[in-house]
Amino acid sequence: MGTELLAPLDLAFWHLESDAHPMHLGALAVFSPPSGPDRGAGPQDVLELLGTRAAAIPRLRMRVRDVLLPVGGAAWFVDKDFDVHRHIQRVRLSDEESRGGDTGFMAGATRLAGELMERPLERGLPPWQMFVIGGTDGGPFAVLVKLHHALADGMRAVAIGAGIFDEIASVSGRARNGAPVRRVRAVPPRSWMPGPRQVAGLALGRIEGLGRALGVGASMVRASRLDLRGAPALVAPSSGTRRLATADLDLDAVQRIRRAAGGTTNDVLLAVVAGALRRWMRERGETLPADDPRALVPVSRRRPGQAAATGNRLSAYLLELPVSEPDPWERLRIVRALMDRNKAAGPLRGAGAVAVLADQLPSLAHRFGAPIAGNAARMLFDLLVTSVPLPRSALSLGGCPLRAVYPMAPLARGQSLAIALAPYGGRVQVGLVADGKALPDLDRLAGCVGDEVAEWVALLPGP
């Protein structure tokens, strides 16, 4: 893998970062010790296994360097001094957490993950880290994965991170040994000198892209809010601290709600988030905001059968979460209507499609304009809510079964909360990332997510 320029959106994420606003994605993967006589890998074994498998993933050997052209641009280069041991380390729980069973383990793992998510990745190295979090040998352990958003969007991060698992690593090993494996269609090589038809096509695409970007820019201006009247916790100034919380939902219960009310699984999950926010605000004694909080809902621009493009391929929708609506079925109806309207317009239009605008800006604009754009995010949305697709098959690491994966999204400037959801193993795992000072009661919000589904299930008609 040679030199590769950062795409405009990747460059935007690279320059949006500051010490108080790290721009990395994360995932907390929780593993159970295997049952039976084979006790599987211990923490040190897992550390060595992670190192071997991560070093075999070419993308994880790349680092970012500035380039002369285009002015203000940057590119991915292979790190000739790459040392996987600089990226992977073991972190131990406290003795009290280690002795606290599953409850103590999860409390300790999320506490440590929050502390680790606060720290920006070192920019002179390939921008990723992995941490093995555990206590005693033979007990459960977790792996926290951090990938810079310039390296990958959610779907690409899943594809990169999957290389650490036994099942995917074994397939990769067979591929290297010559066994046939299913491959993603690759982009055919092209001459660096475009022909007349290619020049015309590029020019037409550029004109269409600029026109689309102008439309998105106009939509952003119309959607921007100068009077920020959201929930007090969601509009608190950023402190640079991070707090994590997790929740687990029964996927079958979510599907029962979807079948009863219609729409998509994602519609149900968005309505669950809206209901959980309402429940949490009322428990805090807050007056519900005059304007419903607005969520940025990322949308992948990757399509099945397309070439496996690196970097980010994202757009997004804006969605007013109907927190002010007391009836859960009406909340879901509102979410469905708003998402149907977004889908009818398409992911390349509307104020949420900020990525489309970013793709049309020159490198120099990202280098100097990213902090300004980051500060303006609060005028468009209050929180991020994203769904991350995971492999449906059971996964393991060193023979230890994967029990759950809690995805973690980054916080933009001025944002206090990001919620990510991922289905795996018959459950929907929910990862909540918050500013630690703005939302000290994040665990209660995580509890409200589960309470919301439980109340909904109680309202469902009998089988």
GROMACS .gro file of C-alpha atoms in nm:
model
  463
    1MET     CA    1   0.000   0.000   0.000
    2GLY     CA    2   0.159   0.329  -0.110
    3THR     CA    3   0.089   0.697  -0.058
    4GLU     CA    4  -0.277   0.797  -0.060
    5LEU     CA    5  -0.421   1.147  -0.025
    6LEU     CA    6  -0.679   1.201   0.246
    7ALA     CA    7  -1.021   1.257   0.094
    8PRO     CA    8  -1.178   1.596   0.179
    9LEU     CA    9  -1.407   1.454   0.448
   10ASP     CA   10  -1.122   1.258   0.608
   11LEU     CA   11  -0.913   1.575   0.608
   12ALA     CA   12  -1.200   1.762   0.776
   13PHE     CA   13  -1.212   1.505   1.058
   14TRP     CA   14  -0.833   1.525   1.093
   15HIS     CA   15  -0.839   1.903   1.139
   16LEU     CA   16  -1.155   1.912   1.354
   17GLU     CA   17  -0.962   1.748   1.636
   18SER     CA   18  -0.819   1.929   1.937
   19ASP     CA   19  -0.694   1.813   2.276
   20ALA     CA   20  -1.040   1.869   2.427
   21HIS     CA   21  -1.223   1.724   2.126
   22PRO     CA   22  -1.059   1.399   2.009
   23MET     CA   23  -1.209   1.270   1.686
   24HIS     CA   24  -1.178   0.896   1.725
   25LEU     CA   25  -1.441   0.624   1.704
   26GLY     CA   26  -1.440   0.349   1.960
   27ALA     CA   27  -1.583   0.011   2.048
   28LEU     CA   28  -1.580  -0.177   2.376
   29ALA     CA   29  -1.584  -0.549   2.296
   30VAL     CA   30  -1.663  -0.774   2.595
   31PHE     CA   31  -1.549  -1.137   2.598
   32SER     CA   32  -1.648  -1.430   2.817
   33PRO     CA   33  -1.403  -1.700   2.923
   34PRO     CA   34  -1.479  -2.024   2.738
   35SER     CA   35  -1.655  -2.302   2.926
   36GLY     CA   36  -1.511  -2.652   2.948
   37PRO     CA   37  -1.157  -2.776   2.998
   38ASP     CA   38  -1.005  -2.536   2.745
   39ARG     CA   39  -0.984  -2.209   2.937
   40GLY     CA   40  -0.884  -2.012   2.627
   41ALA     CA   41  -0.637  -1.726   2.616
   42GLY     CA   42  -0.531  -1.529   2.922
   43PRO     CA   43  -0.487  -1.148   2.918
   44GLN     CA   44  -0.120  -1.167   2.816
   45ASP     CA   45  -0.203  -1.421   2.544
   46VAL     CA   46  -0.479  -1.191   2.417
   47LEU     CA   47  -0.235  -0.899   2.412
   48GLU     CA   48   0.012  -1.094   2.198
   49LEU     CA   49  -0.265  -1.224   1.971
   50LEU     CA   50  -0.399  -0.873   1.916
   51GLY     CA   51  -0.053  -0.751   1.828
   52THR     CA   52   0.000  -1.024   1.571
   53ARG     CA   53  -0.338  -0.975   1.406
   54ALA     CA   54  -0.334  -0.594   1.410
   55ALA     CA   55   0.012  -0.589   1.255
   56ALA     CA   56  -0.125  -0.799   0.967
   57ILE     CA   57  -0.387  -0.536   0.877
   58PRO     CA   58  -0.219  -0.304   0.620
   59ARG     CA   59  -0.442  -0.006   0.700
   60LEU     CA   60  -0.320  -0.002   1.060
   61ARG     CA   61   0.038   0.057   0.942
   62MET     CA   62  -0.048   0.392   0.781
   63ARG     CA   63   0.010   0.735   0.932
   64VAL     CA   64  -0.078   1.088   0.820
   65ARG     CA   65   0.175   1.340   0.690
   66ASP     CA   66   0.133   1.684   0.537
   67VAL     CA   67   0.205   1.718   0.165
   68LEU     CA   68   0.309   2.012  -0.049
   69LEU     CA   69   0.033   1.959  -0.306
   70PRO     CA   70  -0.252   2.011  -0.283
   71VAL     CA   71  -0.181   2.308  -0.057
   72GLY     CA   72  -0.308   2.228   0.291
   73GLY     CA   73  -0.348   1.860   0.206
   74ALA     CA   74  -0.226   1.547   0.380
   75ALA     CA   75  -0.169   1.187   0.281
   76TRP     CA   76  -0.145   0.839   0.424
   77PHE     CA   77   0.207   0.694   0.425
   78VAL     CA   78   0.329   0.355   0.539
   79ASP     CA   79   0.501   0.401   0.874
   80LYS     CA   80   0.845   0.252   0.815
   81ASP     CA   81   0.911   0.251   1.190
   82PHE     CA   82   0.581   0.083   1.273
   83ASP     CA   83   0.584  -0.101   1.607
   84VAL     CA   84   0.254  -0.261   1.701
   85HIS     CA   85   0.352  -0.263   2.069
   86ARG     CA   86   0.322   0.117   2.077
   87HIS     CA   87  -0.049   0.079   2.002
   88ILE     CA   88  -0.158  -0.209   2.226
   89GLN     CA   89  -0.141  -0.235   2.602
   90ARG     CA   90  -0.307  -0.400   2.899
   91VAL     CA   91  -0.504  -0.202   3.160
   92ARG     CA   92  -0.607  -0.359   3.490
   93LEU     CA   93  -0.922  -0.308   3.692
   94SER     CA   94  -0.907  -0.215   4.058
   95ASP     CA   95  -0.913  -0.498   4.311
   96GLU     CA   96  -1.267  -0.400   4.415
   97GLU     CA   97  -1.391  -0.407   4.056
   98SER     CA   98  -1.217  -0.739   3.992
   99ARG     CA   99  -1.394  -0.895   4.290
  100GLY     CA  100  -1.734  -0.750   4.195
  101GLY     CA  101  -1.840  -1.018   3.947
  102ASP     CA  102  -1.995  -0.918   3.614
  103THR     CA  103  -2.139  -0.598   3.762
  104GLY     CA  104  -1.804  -0.486   3.900
  105PHE     CA  105  -1.626  -0.585   3.580
  106MET     CA  106  -1.861  -0.384   3.355
  107ALA     CA  107  -1.849  -0.084   3.589
  108GLY     CA  108  -1.470  -0.092   3.585
  109ALA     CA  109  -1.443  -0.154   3.211
  110THR     CA  110  -1.668   0.141   3.124
  111ARG     CA  111  -1.488   0.365   3.375
  112LEU     CA  112  -1.149   0.284   3.227
  113ALA     CA  113  -1.280   0.310   2.871
  114GLY     CA  114  -1.411   0.659   2.946
  115GLU     CA  115  -1.072   0.769   3.075
  116LEU     CA  116  -0.899   0.621   2.772
  117MET     CA  117  -1.147   0.776   2.527
  118GLU     CA  118  -1.059   1.122   2.663
  119ARG     CA  119  -0.704   1.097   2.531
  120PRO     CA  120  -0.638   1.201   2.172
  121LEU     CA  121  -0.439   0.962   1.956
  122GLU     CA  122  -0.076   1.052   1.894
  123ARG     CA  123  -0.071   1.219   1.554
  124GLY     CA  124   0.283   1.116   1.457
  125LEU     CA  125   0.185   0.748   1.465
  126PRO     CA  126  -0.078   0.541   1.283
  127PRO     CA  127  -0.394   0.679   1.451
  128TRP     CA  128  -0.531   0.383   1.645
  129GLN     CA  129  -0.498   0.204   1.978
  130MET     CA  130  -0.626  -0.113   2.144
  131PHE     CA  131  -0.646  -0.182   2.517
  132VAL     CA  132  -0.705  -0.515   2.690
  133ILE     CA  133  -0.911  -0.440   3.002
  134GLY     CA  134  -0.940  -0.711   3.263
  135GLY     CA  135  -0.883  -0.824   3.615
  136THR     CA  136  -0.808  -1.180   3.718
  137ASP     CA  137  -0.702  -1.453   3.477
  138GLY     CA  138  -0.987  -1.682   3.376
  139GLY     CA  139  -1.249  -1.409   3.409
  140PRO     CA  140  -1.419  -1.187   3.151
  141PHE     CA  141  -1.217  -0.921   2.974
  142ALA     CA  142  -1.279  -0.638   2.729
  143VAL     CA  143  -1.092  -0.489   2.436
  144LEU     CA  144  -1.129  -0.116   2.373
  145VAL     CA  145  -1.054  -0.021   2.011
  146LYS     CA  146  -0.989   0.342   1.914
  147LEU     CA  147  -0.969   0.444   1.545
  148HIS     CA  148  -0.940   0.802   1.427
  149HIS     CA  149  -1.242   0.916   1.226
  150ALA     CA  150  -1.006   1.019   0.945
  151LEU     CA  151  -0.911   0.653   0.913
  152ALA     CA  152  -1.262   0.514   0.882
  153ASP     CA  153  -1.634   0.569   0.919
  154GLY     CA  154  -1.844   0.326   1.123
  155MET     CA  155  -1.880   0.058   0.854
  156ARG     CA  156  -1.516   0.078   0.751
  157ALA     CA  157  -1.411   0.066   1.118
  158VAL     CA  158  -1.608  -0.257   1.159
  159ALA     CA  159  -1.433  -0.404   0.854
  160ILE     CA  160  -1.089  -0.307   0.988
  161GLY     CA  161  -1.156  -0.416   1.345
  162ALA     CA  162  -1.305  -0.748   1.238
  163GLY     CA  163  -0.955  -0.863   1.143
  164ILE     CA  164  -0.873  -0.929   1.509
  165PHE     CA  165  -1.137  -1.203   1.550
  166ASP     CA  166  -1.059  -1.574   1.516
  167GLU     CA  167  -1.314  -1.635   1.241
  168ILE     CA  168  -1.206  -1.345   1.015
  169ALA     CA  169  -0.835  -1.391   1.085
  170SER     CA  170  -0.858  -1.760   0.987
  171VAL     CA  171  -1.022  -1.667   0.655
  172SER     CA  172  -0.750  -1.410   0.590
  173GLY     CA  173  -0.489  -1.673   0.667
  174ARG     CA  174  -0.643  -1.914   0.417
  175ALA     CA  175  -0.649  -1.635   0.160
  176ARG     CA  176  -0.277  -1.581   0.202
  177ASN     CA  177  -0.223  -1.955   0.160
  178GLY     CA  178  -0.400  -1.954  -0.175
  179ALA     CA  179  -0.746  -2.084  -0.086
  180PRO     CA  180  -1.030  -1.915  -0.278
  181VAL     CA  181  -1.225  -1.656  -0.079
  182ARG     CA  182  -1.503  -1.417  -0.168
  183ARG     CA  183  -1.362  -1.080  -0.263
  184VAL     CA  184  -1.510  -0.734  -0.296
  185ARG     CA  185  -1.504  -0.600  -0.650
  186ALA     CA  186  -1.194  -0.388  -0.696
  187VAL     CA  187  -1.157  -0.070  -0.898
  188PRO     CA  188  -0.985  -0.148  -1.232
  189PRO     CA  189  -0.654   0.032  -1.287
  190ARG     CA  190  -0.674   0.355  -1.484
  191SER     CA  191  -0.422   0.560  -1.671
  192TRP     CA  192  -0.312   0.877  -1.496
  193MET     CA  193  -0.378   1.065  -1.823
  194PRO     CA  194  -0.759   1.093  -1.869
  195GLY     CA  195  -0.908   1.076  -2.215
  196PRO     CA  196  -1.152   1.332  -2.358
  197ARG     CA  197  -1.458   1.143  -2.233
  198GLN     CA  198  -1.307   1.113  -1.886
  199VAL     CA  199  -1.231   1.488  -1.879
  200ALA     CA  200  -1.589   1.566  -1.978
  201GLY     CA  201  -1.721   1.322  -1.719
  202LEU     CA  202  -1.503   1.468  -1.443
  203ALA     CA  203  -1.606   1.821  -1.533
  204LEU     CA  204  -1.974   1.727  -1.534
  205GLY     CA  205  -1.938   1.547  -1.202
  206ARG     CA  206  -1.762   1.850  -1.054
  207ILE     CA  207  -2.038   2.084  -1.171
  208GLU     CA  208  -2.307   1.853  -1.035
  209GLY     CA  209  -2.119   1.821  -0.705
  210LEU     CA  210  -2.082   2.197  -0.669
  211GLY     CA  211  -2.450   2.246  -0.742
  212ARG     CA  212  -2.542   1.984  -0.485
  213ALA     CA  213  -2.308   2.144  -0.229
  214LEU     CA  214  -2.467   2.486  -0.285
  215GLY     CA  215  -2.806   2.331  -0.217
  216VAL     CA  216  -2.680   2.169   0.103
  217GLY     CA  217  -2.522   2.498   0.212
  218ALA     CA  218  -2.848   2.683   0.162
  219SER     CA  219  -3.034   2.415   0.358
  220MET     CA  220  -2.782   2.446   0.642
  221VAL     CA  221  -2.835   2.821   0.664
  222ARG     CA  222  -3.212   2.774   0.680
  223ALA     CA  223  -3.182   2.499   0.942
  224SER     CA  224  -2.933   2.679   1.167
  225ARG     CA  225  -3.064   2.796   1.503
  226LEU     CA  226  -2.931   3.112   1.663
  227ASP     CA  227  -3.159   3.071   1.965
  228LEU     CA  228  -3.033   2.750   2.125
  229ARG     CA  229  -3.316   2.641   2.353
  230GLY     CA  230  -3.238   2.273   2.389
  231ALA     CA  231  -3.220   2.066   2.708
  232PRO     CA  232  -2.979   2.228   2.959
  233ALA     CA  233  -2.753   1.919   2.977
  234LEU     CA  234  -2.724   1.903   2.598
  235VAL     CA  235  -2.617   2.266   2.562
  236ALA     CA  236  -2.358   2.267   2.843
  237PRO     CA  237  -2.008   2.385   2.747
  238SER     CA  238  -1.754   2.114   2.674
  239SER     CA  239  -1.511   2.018   2.951
  240GLY     CA  240  -1.295   1.772   2.755
  241THR     CA  241  -1.384   1.489   2.994
  242ARG     CA  242  -1.557   1.168   2.887
  243ARG     CA  243  -1.801   0.938   3.061
  244LEU     CA  244  -1.929   0.613   2.909
  245ALA     CA  245  -2.238   0.405   2.980
  246THR     CA  246  -2.391   0.100   2.816
  247ALA     CA  247  -2.733  -0.057   2.775
  248ASP     CA  248  -2.857  -0.386   2.630
  249LEU     CA  249  -3.189  -0.426   2.451
  250ASP     CA  250  -3.365  -0.745   2.348
  251LEU     CA  251  -3.357  -0.744   1.966
  252ASP     CA  252  -3.666  -0.967   1.953
  253ALA     CA  253  -3.858  -0.709   2.161
  254VAL     CA  254  -3.747  -0.432   1.923
  255GLN     CA  255  -3.865  -0.641   1.626
  256ARG     CA  256  -4.201  -0.707   1.794
  257ILE     CA  257  -4.249  -0.331   1.830
  258ARG     CA  258  -4.155  -0.281   1.465
  259ARG     CA  259  -4.402  -0.546   1.347
  260ALA     CA  260  -4.679  -0.392   1.556
  261ALA     CA  261  -4.620  -0.033   1.446
  262GLY     CA  262  -4.450  -0.064   1.107
  263GLY     CA  263  -4.143   0.120   0.988
  264THR     CA  264  -3.786   0.001   1.021
  265THR     CA  265  -3.580  -0.126   1.311
  266ASN     CA  266  -3.385   0.199   1.299
  267ASP     CA  267  -3.711   0.398   1.329
  268VAL     CA  268  -3.793   0.204   1.647
  269LEU     CA  269  -3.448   0.263   1.793
  270LEU     CA  270  -3.467   0.636   1.722
  271ALA     CA  271  -3.808   0.649   1.891
  272VAL     CA  272  -3.662   0.457   2.188
  273VAL     CA  273  -3.387   0.719   2.218
  274ALA     CA  274  -3.648   0.997   2.208
  275GLY     CA  275  -3.852   0.829   2.481
  276ALA     CA  276  -3.544   0.764   2.695
  277LEU     CA  277  -3.442   1.130   2.672
  278ARG     CA  278  -3.793   1.237   2.775
  279ARG     CA  279  -3.794   0.995   3.069
  280TRP     CA  280  -3.446   1.104   3.180
  281MET     CA  281  -3.525   1.477   3.160
  282ARG     CA  282  -3.841   1.435   3.364
  283GLU     CA  283  -3.661   1.227   3.627
  284ARG     CA  284  -3.406   1.508   3.657
  285GLY     CA  285  -3.687   1.753   3.720
  286GLU     CA  286  -3.612   1.944   3.400
  287THR     CA  287  -3.877   2.128   3.204
  288LEU     CA  288  -3.901   1.971   2.861
  289PRO     CA  289  -3.731   2.197   2.605
  290ALA     CA  290  -3.941   2.435   2.398
  291ASP     CA  291  -3.789   2.284   2.085
  292ASP     CA  292  -3.739   1.910   2.050
  293PRO     CA  293  -3.368   1.819   2.045
  294ARG     CA  294  -3.231   1.763   1.698
  295ALA     CA  295  -3.027   1.452   1.620
  296LEU     CA  296  -2.771   1.405   1.346
  297VAL     CA  297  -2.830   1.055   1.205
  298PRO     CA  298  -2.535   0.938   0.990
  299VAL     CA  299  -2.612   0.755   0.665
  300SER     CA  300  -2.359   0.537   0.485
  301ARG     CA  301  -2.296   0.611   0.118
  302ARG     CA  302  -2.140   0.268   0.067
  303ARG     CA  303  -2.337   0.028  -0.150
  304PRO     CA  304  -2.315  -0.353  -0.183
  305GLY     CA  305  -2.089  -0.455  -0.470
  306GLN     CA  306  -1.906  -0.124  -0.483
  307ALA     CA  307  -1.530  -0.110  -0.452
  308ALA     CA  308  -1.410  -0.116  -0.091
  309ALA     CA  309  -1.324   0.254  -0.071
  310THR     CA  310  -1.107   0.360   0.221
  311GLY     CA  311  -1.184   0.651   0.449
  312ASN     CA  312  -1.526   0.801   0.507
  313ARG     CA  313  -1.828   0.757   0.281
  314LEU     CA  314  -2.091   0.937   0.486
  315SER     CA  315  -2.387   1.167   0.470
  316ALA     CA  316  -2.650   1.230   0.737
  317TYR     CA  317  -3.009   1.325   0.810
  318LEU     CA  318  -3.133   1.576   1.066
  319LEU     CA  319  -3.418   1.454   1.285
  320GLU     CA  320  -3.617   1.633   1.554
  321LEU     CA  321  -3.657   1.371   1.827
  322PRO     CA  322  -4.019   1.401   1.953
  323VAL     CA  323  -3.926   1.430   2.322
  324SER     CA  324  -4.228   1.653   2.390
  325GLU     CA  325  -4.475   1.382   2.275
  326PRO     CA  326  -4.600   1.173   2.573
  327ASP     CA  327  -4.744   0.880   2.375
  328PRO     CA  328  -4.476   0.626   2.263
  329TRP     CA  329  -4.676   0.511   1.959
  330GLU     CA  330  -4.718   0.869   1.843
  331ARG     CA  331  -4.347   0.929   1.896
  332LEU     CA  332  -4.273   0.637   1.664
  333ARG     CA  333  -4.524   0.762   1.408
  334ILE     CA  334  -4.354   1.105   1.408
  335VAL     CA  335  -4.008   0.950   1.373
  336ARG     CA  336  -4.129   0.732   1.082
  337ALA     CA  337  -4.280   1.032   0.902
  338LEU     CA  338  -3.969   1.245   0.944
  339MET     CA  339  -3.733   0.966   0.837
  340ASP     CA  340  -3.952   0.884   0.536
  341ARG     CA  341  -3.931   1.250   0.437
  342ASN     CA  342  -3.551   1.243   0.475
  343LYS     CA  343  -3.522   0.926   0.267
  344ALA     CA  344  -3.745   1.068  -0.006
  345ALA     CA  345  -3.511   1.367  -0.036
  346GLY     CA  346  -3.210   1.134  -0.033
  347PRO     CA  347  -2.883   1.139   0.163
  348LEU     CA  348  -2.716   1.391  -0.068
  349ARG     CA  349  -2.960   1.674   0.003
  350GLY     CA  350  -3.068   1.864   0.308
  351ALA     CA  351  -2.887   2.034   0.594
  352GLY     CA  352  -2.769   1.702   0.740
  353ALA     CA  353  -2.561   1.623   0.430
  354VAL     CA  354  -2.267   1.828   0.558
  355ALA     CA  355  -2.030   1.562   0.423
  356VAL     CA  356  -2.139   1.652   0.069
  357LEU     CA  357  -2.037   2.010   0.135
  358ALA     CA  358  -1.706   1.898   0.289
  359ASP     CA  359  -1.626   1.691  -0.021
  360GLN     CA  360  -1.633   2.004  -0.238
  361LEU     CA  361  -1.404   2.221  -0.026
  362PRO     CA  362  -1.031   2.253  -0.102
  363SER     CA  363  -0.772   2.118   0.140
  364LEU     CA  364  -0.670   2.464   0.258
  365ALA     CA  365  -1.029   2.540   0.360
  366HIS     CA  366  -1.035   2.231   0.583
  367ARG     CA  367  -0.702   2.317   0.742
  368PHE     CA  368  -0.808   2.666   0.850
  369GLY     CA  369  -1.187   2.638   0.850
  370ALA     CA  370  -1.235   2.316   1.047
  371PRO     CA  371  -1.238   2.481   1.394
  372ILE     CA  372  -1.499   2.733   1.276
  373ALA     CA  373  -1.712   2.458   1.124
  374GLY     CA  374  -1.678   2.252   1.441
  375ASN     CA  375  -1.802   2.537   1.658
  376ALA     CA  376  -2.101   2.582   1.427
  377ALA     CA  377  -2.215   2.220   1.469
  378ARG     CA  378  -2.417   2.312   1.778
  379MET     CA  379  -2.631   2.541   1.561
  380LEU     CA  380  -2.740   2.243   1.350
  381PHE     CA  381  -2.789   1.956   1.595
  382ASP     CA  382  -2.790   1.869   1.965
  383LEU     CA  383  -2.667   1.511   1.969
  384LEU     CA  384  -2.558   1.231   1.740
  385VAL     CA  385  -2.750   0.902   1.713
  386THR     CA  386  -2.599   0.635   1.490
  387SER     CA  387  -2.655   0.266   1.414
  388VAL     CA  388  -2.352   0.048   1.340
  389PRO     CA  389  -2.397  -0.282   1.152
  390LEU     CA  390  -2.200  -0.576   1.292
  391PRO     CA  391  -2.140  -0.929   1.159
  392ARG     CA  392  -2.431  -1.160   1.235
  393SER     CA  393  -2.219  -1.468   1.300
  394ALA     CA  394  -2.076  -1.549   1.642
  395LEU     CA  395  -1.721  -1.420   1.692
  396SER     CA  396  -1.439  -1.502   1.931
  397LEU     CA  397  -1.087  -1.392   2.023
  398GLY     CA  398  -0.835  -1.656   2.125
  399GLY     CA  399  -1.122  -1.899   2.180
  400CYS     CA  400  -1.307  -1.655   2.410
  401PRO     CA  401  -1.662  -1.584   2.286
  402LEU     CA  402  -1.757  -1.226   2.205
  403ARG     CA  403  -2.041  -1.140   2.443
  404ALA     CA  404  -2.120  -0.782   2.339
  405VAL     CA  405  -1.985  -0.488   2.139
  406TYR     CA  406  -2.071  -0.136   2.254
  407PRO     CA  407  -1.995   0.119   1.978
  408MET     CA  408  -1.870   0.464   2.079
  409ALA     CA  409  -1.913   0.776   1.865
  410PRO     CA  410  -1.705   1.095   1.896
  411LEU     CA  411  -1.841   1.419   2.041
  412ALA     CA  412  -1.836   1.728   1.821
  413ARG     CA  413  -1.750   2.068   1.968
  414GLY     CA  414  -2.030   2.191   2.189
  415GLN     CA  415  -2.190   1.846   2.202
  416SER     CA  416  -2.252   1.669   2.532
  417LEU     CA  417  -2.396   1.337   2.413
  418ALA     CA  418  -2.353   1.080   2.136
  419ILE     CA  419  -2.545   0.751   2.120
  420ALA     CA  420  -2.445   0.452   1.906
  421LEU     CA  421  -2.639   0.126   1.867
  422ALA     CA  422  -2.529  -0.209   1.726
  423PRO     CA  423  -2.718  -0.541   1.699
  424TYR     CA  424  -2.522  -0.853   1.787
  425GLY     CA  425  -2.610  -1.193   1.930
  426GLY     CA  426  -2.984  -1.129   1.963
  427ARG     CA  427  -2.927  -0.803   2.150
  428VAL     CA  428  -2.893  -0.437   2.060
  429GLN     CA  429  -2.590  -0.298   2.240
  430VAL     CA  430  -2.606   0.074   2.313
  431GLY     CA  431  -2.295   0.281   2.377
  432LEU     CA  432  -2.342   0.628   2.525
  433VAL     CA  433  -2.054   0.878   2.521
  434ALA     CA  434  -2.098   1.202   2.713
  435ASP     CA  435  -1.910   1.501   2.843
  436GLY     CA  436  -1.827   1.386   3.194
  437LYS     CA  437  -1.915   1.713   3.367
  438ALA     CA  438  -2.226   1.793   3.165
  439LEU     CA  439  -2.384   1.448   3.216
  440PRO     CA  440  -2.261   1.300   3.544
  441ASP     CA  441  -2.579   1.087   3.558
  442LEU     CA  442  -2.520   0.917   3.223
  443ASP     CA  443  -2.580   0.575   3.381
  444ARG     CA  444  -2.937   0.681   3.457
  445LEU     CA  445  -2.992   0.779   3.093
  446ALA     CA  446  -2.863   0.434   2.993
  447GLY     CA  447  -3.116   0.282   3.233
  448CYS     CA  448  -3.393   0.490   3.075
  449VAL     CA  449  -3.316   0.332   2.737
  450GLY     CA  450  -3.393  -0.012   2.878
  451ASP     CA  451  -3.694   0.117   3.074
  452GLU     CA  452  -3.838   0.265   2.755
  453VAL     CA  453  -3.831  -0.068   2.570
  454ALA     CA  454  -3.975  -0.249   2.873
  455GLU     CA  455  -4.272  -0.009   2.889
  456TRP     CA  456  -4.330  -0.045   2.516
  457VAL     CA  457  -4.329  -0.424   2.538
  458ALA     CA  458  -4.589  -0.402   2.816
  459LEU     CA  459  -4.813  -0.208   2.578
  460LEU     CA  460  -4.787  -0.465   2.298
  461PRO     CA  461  -5.088  -0.689   2.236
  462GLY     CA  462  -5.051  -1.047   2.357
  463PRO     CA  463  -4.907  -1.318   2.127
   0.00000   0.00000   0.00000
